[in-house]
CSV table of C-alpha atoms in Angstrom, one decimal:
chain,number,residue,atom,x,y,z
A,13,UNK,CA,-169.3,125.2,-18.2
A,14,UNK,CA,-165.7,125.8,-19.5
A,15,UNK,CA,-162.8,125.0,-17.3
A,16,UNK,CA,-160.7,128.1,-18.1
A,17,UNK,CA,-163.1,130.5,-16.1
A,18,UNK,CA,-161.9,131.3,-12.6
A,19,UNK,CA,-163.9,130.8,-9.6
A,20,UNK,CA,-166.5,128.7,-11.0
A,21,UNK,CA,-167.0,127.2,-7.4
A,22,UNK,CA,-168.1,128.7,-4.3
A,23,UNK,CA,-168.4,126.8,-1.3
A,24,UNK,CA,-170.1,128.0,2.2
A,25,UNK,CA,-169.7,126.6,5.9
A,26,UNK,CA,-168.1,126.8,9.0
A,27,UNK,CA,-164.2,126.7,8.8
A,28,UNK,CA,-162.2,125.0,11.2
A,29,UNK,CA,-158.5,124.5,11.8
A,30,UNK,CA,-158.2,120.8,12.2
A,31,UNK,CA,-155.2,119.9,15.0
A,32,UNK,CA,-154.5,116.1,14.9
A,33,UNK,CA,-151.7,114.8,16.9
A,34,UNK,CA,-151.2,111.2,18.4
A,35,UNK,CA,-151.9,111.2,22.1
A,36,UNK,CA,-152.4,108.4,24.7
A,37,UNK,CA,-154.9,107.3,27.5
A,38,UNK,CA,-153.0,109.8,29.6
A,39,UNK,CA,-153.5,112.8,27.3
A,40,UNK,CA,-157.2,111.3,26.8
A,41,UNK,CA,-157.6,111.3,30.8
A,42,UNK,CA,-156.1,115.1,31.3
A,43,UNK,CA,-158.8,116.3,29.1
A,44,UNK,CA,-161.7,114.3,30.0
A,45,UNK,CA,-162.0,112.9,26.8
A,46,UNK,CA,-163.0,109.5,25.4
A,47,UNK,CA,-160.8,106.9,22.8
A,48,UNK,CA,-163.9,107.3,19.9
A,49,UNK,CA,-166.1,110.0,20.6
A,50,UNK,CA,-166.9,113.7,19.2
A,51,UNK,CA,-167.9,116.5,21.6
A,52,UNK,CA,-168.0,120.1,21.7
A,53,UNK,CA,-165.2,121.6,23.6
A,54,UNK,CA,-165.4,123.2,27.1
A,55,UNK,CA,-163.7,125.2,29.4
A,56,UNK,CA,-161.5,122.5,30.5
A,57,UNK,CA,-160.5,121.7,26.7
A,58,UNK,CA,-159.1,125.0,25.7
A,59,UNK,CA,-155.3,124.2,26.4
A,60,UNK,CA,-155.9,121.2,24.3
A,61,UNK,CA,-154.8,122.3,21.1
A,62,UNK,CA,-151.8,124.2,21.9
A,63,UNK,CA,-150.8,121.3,23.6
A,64,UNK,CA,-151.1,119.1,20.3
A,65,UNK,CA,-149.4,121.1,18.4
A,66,UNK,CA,-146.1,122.1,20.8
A,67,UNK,CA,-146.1,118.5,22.3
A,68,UNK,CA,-147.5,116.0,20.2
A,69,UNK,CA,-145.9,116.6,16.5
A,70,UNK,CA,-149.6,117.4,15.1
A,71,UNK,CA,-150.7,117.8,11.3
A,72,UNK,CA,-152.6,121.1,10.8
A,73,UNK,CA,-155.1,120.6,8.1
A,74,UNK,CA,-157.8,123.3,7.2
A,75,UNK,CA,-160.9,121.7,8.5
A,76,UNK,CA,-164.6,122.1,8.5
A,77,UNK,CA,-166.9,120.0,6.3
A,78,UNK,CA,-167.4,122.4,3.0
A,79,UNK,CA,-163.7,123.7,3.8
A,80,UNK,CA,-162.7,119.9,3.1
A,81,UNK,CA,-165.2,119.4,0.2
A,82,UNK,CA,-163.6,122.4,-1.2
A,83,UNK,CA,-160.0,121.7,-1.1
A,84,UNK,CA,-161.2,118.2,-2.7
A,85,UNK,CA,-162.7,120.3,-5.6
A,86,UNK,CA,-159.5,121.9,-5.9
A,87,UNK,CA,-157.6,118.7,-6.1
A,88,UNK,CA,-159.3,118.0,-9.3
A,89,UNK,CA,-160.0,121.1,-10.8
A,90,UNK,CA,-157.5,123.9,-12.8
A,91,UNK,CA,-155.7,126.4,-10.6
A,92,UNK,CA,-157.8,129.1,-9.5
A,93,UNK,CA,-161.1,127.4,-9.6
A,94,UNK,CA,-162.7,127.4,-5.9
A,95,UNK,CA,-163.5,129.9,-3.6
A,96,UNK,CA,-164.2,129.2,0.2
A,97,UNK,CA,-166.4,131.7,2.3
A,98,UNK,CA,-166.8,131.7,6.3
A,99,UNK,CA,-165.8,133.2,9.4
A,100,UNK,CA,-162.6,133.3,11.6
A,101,UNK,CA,-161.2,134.5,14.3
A,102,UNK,CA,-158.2,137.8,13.8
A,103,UNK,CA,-155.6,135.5,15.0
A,104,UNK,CA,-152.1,133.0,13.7
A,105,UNK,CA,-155.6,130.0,13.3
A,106,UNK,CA,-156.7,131.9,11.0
A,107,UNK,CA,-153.3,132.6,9.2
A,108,UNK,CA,-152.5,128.9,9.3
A,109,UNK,CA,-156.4,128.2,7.6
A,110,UNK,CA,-155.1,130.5,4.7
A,111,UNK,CA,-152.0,129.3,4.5
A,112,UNK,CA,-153.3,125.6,4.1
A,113,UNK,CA,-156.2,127.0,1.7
A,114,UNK,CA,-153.4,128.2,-0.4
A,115,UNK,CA,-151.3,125.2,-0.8
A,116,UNK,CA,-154.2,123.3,-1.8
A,117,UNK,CA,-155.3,125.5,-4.3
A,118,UNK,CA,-158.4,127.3,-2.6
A,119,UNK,CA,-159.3,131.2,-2.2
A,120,UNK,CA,-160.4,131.9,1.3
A,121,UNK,CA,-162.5,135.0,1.9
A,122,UNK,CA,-162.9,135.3,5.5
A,123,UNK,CA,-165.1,137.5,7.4
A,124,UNK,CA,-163.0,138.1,10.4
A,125,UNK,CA,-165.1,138.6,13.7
A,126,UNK,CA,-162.2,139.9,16.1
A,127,UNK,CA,-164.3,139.1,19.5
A,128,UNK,CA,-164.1,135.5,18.6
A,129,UNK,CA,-160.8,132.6,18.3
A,130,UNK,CA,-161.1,130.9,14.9
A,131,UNK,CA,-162.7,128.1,15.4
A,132,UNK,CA,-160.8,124.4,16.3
A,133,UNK,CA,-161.4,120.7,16.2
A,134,UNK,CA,-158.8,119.1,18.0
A,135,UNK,CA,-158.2,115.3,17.5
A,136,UNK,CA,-156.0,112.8,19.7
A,137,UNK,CA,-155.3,109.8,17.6
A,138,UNK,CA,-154.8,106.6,20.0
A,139,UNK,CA,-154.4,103.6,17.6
A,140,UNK,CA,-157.1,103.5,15.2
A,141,UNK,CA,-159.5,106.1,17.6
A,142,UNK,CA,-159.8,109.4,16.7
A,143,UNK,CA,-161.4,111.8,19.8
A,144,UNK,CA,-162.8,114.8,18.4
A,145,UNK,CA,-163.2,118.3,20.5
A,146,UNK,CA,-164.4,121.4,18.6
A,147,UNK,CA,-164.7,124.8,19.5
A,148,UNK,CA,-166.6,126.2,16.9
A,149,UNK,CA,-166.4,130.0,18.3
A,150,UNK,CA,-165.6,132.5,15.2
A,151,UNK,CA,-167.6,129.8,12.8
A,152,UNK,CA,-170.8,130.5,14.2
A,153,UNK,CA,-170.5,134.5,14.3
A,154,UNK,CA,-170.9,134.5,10.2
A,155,UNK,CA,-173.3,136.8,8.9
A,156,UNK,CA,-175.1,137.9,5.6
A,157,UNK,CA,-174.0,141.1,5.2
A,158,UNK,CA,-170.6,140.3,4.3
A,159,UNK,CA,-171.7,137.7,1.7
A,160,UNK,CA,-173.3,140.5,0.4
A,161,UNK,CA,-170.6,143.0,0.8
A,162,UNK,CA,-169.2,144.0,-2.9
A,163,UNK,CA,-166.0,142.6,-2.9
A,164,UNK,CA,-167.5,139.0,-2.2
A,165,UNK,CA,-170.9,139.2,-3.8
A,166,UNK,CA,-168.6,139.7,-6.9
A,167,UNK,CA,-167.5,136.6,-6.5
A,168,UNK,CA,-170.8,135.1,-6.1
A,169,UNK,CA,-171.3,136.6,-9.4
A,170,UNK,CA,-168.6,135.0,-11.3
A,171,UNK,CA,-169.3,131.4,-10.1
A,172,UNK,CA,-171.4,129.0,-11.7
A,173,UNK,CA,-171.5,126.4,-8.7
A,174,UNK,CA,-172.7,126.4,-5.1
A,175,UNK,CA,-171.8,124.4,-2.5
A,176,UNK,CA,-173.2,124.5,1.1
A,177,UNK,CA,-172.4,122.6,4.0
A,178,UNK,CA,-175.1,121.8,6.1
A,179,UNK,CA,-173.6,123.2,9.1
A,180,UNK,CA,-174.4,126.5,8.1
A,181,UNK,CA,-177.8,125.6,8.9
A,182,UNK,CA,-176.9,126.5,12.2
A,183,UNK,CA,-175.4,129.5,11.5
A,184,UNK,CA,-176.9,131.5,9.3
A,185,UNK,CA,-180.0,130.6,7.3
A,186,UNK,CA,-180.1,134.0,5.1
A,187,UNK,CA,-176.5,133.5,3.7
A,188,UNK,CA,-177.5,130.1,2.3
A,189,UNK,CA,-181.2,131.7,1.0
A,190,UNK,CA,-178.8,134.6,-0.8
A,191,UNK,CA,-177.4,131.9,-2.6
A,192,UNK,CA,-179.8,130.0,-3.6
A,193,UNK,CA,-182.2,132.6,-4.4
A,194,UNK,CA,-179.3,134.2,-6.4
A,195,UNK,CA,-178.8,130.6,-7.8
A,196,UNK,CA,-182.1,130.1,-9.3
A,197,UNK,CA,-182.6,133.5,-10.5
A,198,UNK,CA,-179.3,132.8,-12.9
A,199,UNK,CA,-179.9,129.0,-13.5
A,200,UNK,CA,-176.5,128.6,-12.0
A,201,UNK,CA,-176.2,125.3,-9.6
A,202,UNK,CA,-177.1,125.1,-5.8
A,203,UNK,CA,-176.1,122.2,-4.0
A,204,UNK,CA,-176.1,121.2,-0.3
A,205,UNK,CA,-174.1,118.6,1.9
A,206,UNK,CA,-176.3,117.4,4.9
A,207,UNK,CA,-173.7,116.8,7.1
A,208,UNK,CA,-174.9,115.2,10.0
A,209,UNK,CA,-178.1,113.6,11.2
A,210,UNK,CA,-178.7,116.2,13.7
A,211,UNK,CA,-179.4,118.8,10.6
A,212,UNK,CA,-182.9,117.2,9.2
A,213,UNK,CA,-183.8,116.5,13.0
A,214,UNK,CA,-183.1,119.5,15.0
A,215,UNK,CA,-182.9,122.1,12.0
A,216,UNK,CA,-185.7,121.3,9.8
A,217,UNK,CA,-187.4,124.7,9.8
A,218,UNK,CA,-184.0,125.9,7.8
A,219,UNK,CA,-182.9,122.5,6.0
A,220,UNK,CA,-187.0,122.5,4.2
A,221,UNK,CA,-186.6,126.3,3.3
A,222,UNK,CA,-183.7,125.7,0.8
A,223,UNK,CA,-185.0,122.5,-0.1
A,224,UNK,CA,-186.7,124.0,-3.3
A,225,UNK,CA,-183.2,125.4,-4.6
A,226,UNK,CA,-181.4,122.2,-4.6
A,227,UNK,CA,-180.6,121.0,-7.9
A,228,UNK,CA,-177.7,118.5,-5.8
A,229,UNK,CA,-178.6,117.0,-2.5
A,230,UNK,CA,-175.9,115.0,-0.5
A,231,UNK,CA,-175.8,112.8,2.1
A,232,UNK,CA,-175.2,110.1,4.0
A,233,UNK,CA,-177.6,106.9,4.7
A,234,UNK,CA,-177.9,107.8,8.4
A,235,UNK,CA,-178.5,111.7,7.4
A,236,UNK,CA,-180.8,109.9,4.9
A,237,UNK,CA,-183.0,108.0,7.4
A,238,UNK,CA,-182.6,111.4,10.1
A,239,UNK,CA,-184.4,113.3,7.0
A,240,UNK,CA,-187.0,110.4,6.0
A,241,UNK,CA,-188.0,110.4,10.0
A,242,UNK,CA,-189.0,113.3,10.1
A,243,UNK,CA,-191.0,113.7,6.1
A,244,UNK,CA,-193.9,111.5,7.1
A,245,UNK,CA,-191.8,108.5,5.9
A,246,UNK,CA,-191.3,106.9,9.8
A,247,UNK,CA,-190.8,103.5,10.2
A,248,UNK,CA,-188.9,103.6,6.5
A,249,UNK,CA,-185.6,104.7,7.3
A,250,UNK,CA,-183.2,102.2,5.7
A,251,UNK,CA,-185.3,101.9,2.4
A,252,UNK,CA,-182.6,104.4,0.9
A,253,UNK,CA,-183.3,104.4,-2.4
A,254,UNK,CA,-187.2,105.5,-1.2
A,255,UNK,CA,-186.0,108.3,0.9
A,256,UNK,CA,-183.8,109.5,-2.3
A,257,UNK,CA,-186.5,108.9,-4.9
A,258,UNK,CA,-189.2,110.7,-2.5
A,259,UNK,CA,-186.5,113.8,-2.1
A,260,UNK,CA,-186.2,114.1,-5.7
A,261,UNK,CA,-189.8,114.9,-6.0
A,262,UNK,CA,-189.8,117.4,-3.9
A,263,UNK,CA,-191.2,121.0,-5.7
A,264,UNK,CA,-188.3,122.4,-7.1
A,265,UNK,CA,-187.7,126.6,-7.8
A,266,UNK,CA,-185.9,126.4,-10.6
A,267,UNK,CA,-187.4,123.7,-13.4
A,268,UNK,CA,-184.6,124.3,-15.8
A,269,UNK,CA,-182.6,121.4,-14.0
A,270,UNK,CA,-183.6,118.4,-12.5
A,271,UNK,CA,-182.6,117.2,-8.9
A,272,UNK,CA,-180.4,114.5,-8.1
A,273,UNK,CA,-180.4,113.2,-5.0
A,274,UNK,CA,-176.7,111.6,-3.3
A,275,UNK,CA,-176.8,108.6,-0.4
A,276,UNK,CA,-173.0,107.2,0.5
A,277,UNK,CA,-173.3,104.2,2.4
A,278,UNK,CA,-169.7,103.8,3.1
A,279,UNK,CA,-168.3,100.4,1.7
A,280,UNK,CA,-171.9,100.1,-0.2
A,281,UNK,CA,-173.1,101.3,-3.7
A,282,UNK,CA,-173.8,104.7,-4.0
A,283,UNK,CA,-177.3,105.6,-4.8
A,284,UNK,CA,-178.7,108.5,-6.7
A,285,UNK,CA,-182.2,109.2,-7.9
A,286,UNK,CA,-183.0,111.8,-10.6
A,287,UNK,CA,-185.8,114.3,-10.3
A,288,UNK,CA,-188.5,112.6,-13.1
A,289,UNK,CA,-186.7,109.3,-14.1
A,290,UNK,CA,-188.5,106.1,-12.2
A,291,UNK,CA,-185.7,104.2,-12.0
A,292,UNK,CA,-183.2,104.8,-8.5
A,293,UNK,CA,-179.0,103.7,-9.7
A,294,UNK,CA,-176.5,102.2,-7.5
A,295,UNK,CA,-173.0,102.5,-8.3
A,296,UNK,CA,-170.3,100.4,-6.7
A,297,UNK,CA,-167.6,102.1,-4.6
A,298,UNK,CA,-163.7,101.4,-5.6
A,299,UNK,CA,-162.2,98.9,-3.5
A,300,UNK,CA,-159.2,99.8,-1.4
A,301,UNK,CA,-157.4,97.2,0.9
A,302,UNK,CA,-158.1,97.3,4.6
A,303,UNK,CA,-154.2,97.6,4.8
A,304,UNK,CA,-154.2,100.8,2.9
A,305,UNK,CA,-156.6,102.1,4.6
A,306,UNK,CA,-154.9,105.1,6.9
A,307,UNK,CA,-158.1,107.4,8.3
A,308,UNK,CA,-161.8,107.5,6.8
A,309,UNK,CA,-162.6,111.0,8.5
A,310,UNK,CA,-163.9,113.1,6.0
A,311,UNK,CA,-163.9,110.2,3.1
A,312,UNK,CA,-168.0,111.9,2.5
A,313,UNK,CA,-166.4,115.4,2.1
A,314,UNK,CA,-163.9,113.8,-0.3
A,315,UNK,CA,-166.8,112.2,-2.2
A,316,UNK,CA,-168.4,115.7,-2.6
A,317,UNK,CA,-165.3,117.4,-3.5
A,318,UNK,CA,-164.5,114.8,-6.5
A,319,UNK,CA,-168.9,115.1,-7.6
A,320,UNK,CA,-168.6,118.5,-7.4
A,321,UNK,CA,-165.6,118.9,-9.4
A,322,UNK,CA,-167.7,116.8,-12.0
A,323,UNK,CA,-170.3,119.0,-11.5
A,324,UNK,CA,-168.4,122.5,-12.4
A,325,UNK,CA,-166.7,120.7,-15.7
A,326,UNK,CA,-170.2,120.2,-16.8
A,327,UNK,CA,-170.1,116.1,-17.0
A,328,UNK,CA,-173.1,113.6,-16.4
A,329,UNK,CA,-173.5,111.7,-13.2
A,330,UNK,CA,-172.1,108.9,-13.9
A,331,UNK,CA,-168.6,110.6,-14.6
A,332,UNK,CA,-169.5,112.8,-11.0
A,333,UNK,CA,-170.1,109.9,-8.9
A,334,UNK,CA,-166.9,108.1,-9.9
A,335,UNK,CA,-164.7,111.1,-9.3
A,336,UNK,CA,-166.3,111.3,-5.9
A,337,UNK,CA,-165.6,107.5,-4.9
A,338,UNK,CA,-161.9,108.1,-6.6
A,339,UNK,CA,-161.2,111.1,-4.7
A,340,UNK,CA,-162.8,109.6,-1.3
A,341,UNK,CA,-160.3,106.3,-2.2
A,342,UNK,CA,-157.1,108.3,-2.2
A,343,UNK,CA,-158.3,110.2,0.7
A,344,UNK,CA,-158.8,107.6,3.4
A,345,UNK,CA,-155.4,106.5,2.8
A,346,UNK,CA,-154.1,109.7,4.2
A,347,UNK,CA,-154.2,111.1,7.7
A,348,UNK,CA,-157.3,113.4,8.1
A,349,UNK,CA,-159.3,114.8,5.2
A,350,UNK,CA,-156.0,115.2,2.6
A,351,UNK,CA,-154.7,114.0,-0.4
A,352,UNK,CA,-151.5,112.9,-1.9
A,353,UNK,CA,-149.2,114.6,-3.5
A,354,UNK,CA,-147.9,115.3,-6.1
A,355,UNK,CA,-151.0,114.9,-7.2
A,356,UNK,CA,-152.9,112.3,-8.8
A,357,UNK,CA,-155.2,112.3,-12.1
A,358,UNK,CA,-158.4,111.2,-12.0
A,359,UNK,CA,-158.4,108.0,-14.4
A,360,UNK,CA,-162.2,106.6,-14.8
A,361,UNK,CA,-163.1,103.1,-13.2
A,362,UNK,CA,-163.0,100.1,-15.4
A,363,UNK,CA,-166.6,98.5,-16.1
């Protein structure tokens, strides 16, 4: 894949307009809200992120799973290189997810549903707890037809990489089947982010439809176990490199390229299985001191932003999996799901 074509990388979720700001018990107790906890917001939570962001000196950062993954692609890869597609509200959220796209290097092409705010997460930091509280409004109104509006479906065109955050699941099933489909037809690259451990369990329906279309499966080792739990693999959820070998079986649409199935485990080796090779690899993550460390939300979006970047300059997985631990090393020493600047360069990881 050479480097010097633009918008090799498309990426696909629900974007979100992250508000962090420091807070205390008080600020906790106005909302209703817990230290270490992650809810959907109500009623009662809507003045919340105004008030983070007048009162409480907050960081806007442009938020969402695939959002994050592809402003971590963009860290790695030559200007003009990734895309992002979702929906947002017509209002200054919306403005300030462009304006943060931007300065990171990413293309947003919003579908703009004016009946809806652009979806928020806002997060109180009290010491080392983060209290999450989204309202996902605009994010969920995304629909098909502007994926396959001209303008955009040019785009989808042009690239050579898909990524898809799992959340989408719950939105819309056909934009991620357009891709894929679209994807296999071209023998260009589908790949999918799990994202939580709610996706395998309470969207399976949608999750096993675009199953045959991955060529790159991502996850977590709790998503992992979610997904083995409900394959006919019960009672074998934390044999990880099982639940990656068996998902790398799986009937695949397009035989030109072989799966290759992701697990994180956080501070443990990272585990990948390749469709048709027996043997299951670990690779150690990079260390970073517990002193350095600054805010691990989003360090698995990081990793998928560094793979993929790997990915779209067409090296093996070895070289993909490093940038991915490199990329998720320099990110948890930030606040939220950023990275330093000026930027680093990736350097490989002494053997």
């Amino acid at each position: 894949m050479a480097a010097s074509k633009e918008f090799q990388f498309l990426c696909l979720e629900n974007p979100l307009l992250d508000i962090q700001g420091k807070g205390d018990a008080a600020m906790l107790e106005k909302y209703g809200l817990k230290a270490n906890d992650a809810i959907l917001a109500e009623d009662k939570h809507m003045g919340l992120y105004e008030d983070l962001i007048q009162h409480h000196d907050a960081k806007l950062i442009a938020g969402g799973a695939a959002q994050n993954t592809a402003r971590g692609a963009a860290y790695c890869l030559p200007p003009s290189s990734v895309v992002y597609v979702g929906c947002v509200g017509a209002d200054k959220y919306a403005d300030l997810l462009r304006t943060k796209n931007a300065e990171a290097g990413v293309r947003s092409e919003y579908l703009v549903d004016s009946t809806h705010p652009t979806g928020r997460c806002g997060v109180i930091i009290t010491g080392t707890d983060r209290s999450m509280c989204t309202h996902l409004a605009a994010a969920n109104e995304y629909k098909v037809s502007h994926l396959q509006s001209k303008p955009i479906w040019s785009l989808v065109q042009a690239a050579s990489v898909f990524y898809i955050g799992g959340y989408h699941l719950t939105v819309s099933v056909p934009a991620i089947m357009a891709l894929a489909e679209h994807a296999a037809a071209e023998n260009k690259v589908f790949a999918l982010g799990m994202g939580a451990p709610f996706i395998p369990e309470f969207f399976k329906d949608g999750l096993d439809q675009t199953a045959p279309y991955w060529d790159y499966i991502m996850m977590n080792e709790t998503e992992a176990g979610a997904w083995a739990k409900g394959h006919g693999m019960e009672g074998k959820q934390e044999d990880i490199e099982g639940i990656a070998k068996a998902m790398a079986a799986l009937p695949k649409k397009n035989e030109k390229r072989k799966r290759v199935v992701v697990v994180t485990q956080g501070t443990e080796p990272t585990v990948v299985a390749v469709q048709g090779e027996g043997k299951v690899r670990s690779f150690p993550v990079r260390v970073v001191k517990r002193e350095e460390i600054c805010d691990t939300n989003g360090a698995g979006d990081a990793f998928a932003g560094g793979f993929m970047s790997g990915v779209v300059d067409g090296k093996g997985v070895d070289e993909c999996v490093d940038r991915g631990q490199w990329l998720a090393a320099l990110g948890i020493k930030e606040l939220g799901p950023t990275y330093p600047f000026p930027k680093q360069t990736y350097m490989a990881m002494k053997k």
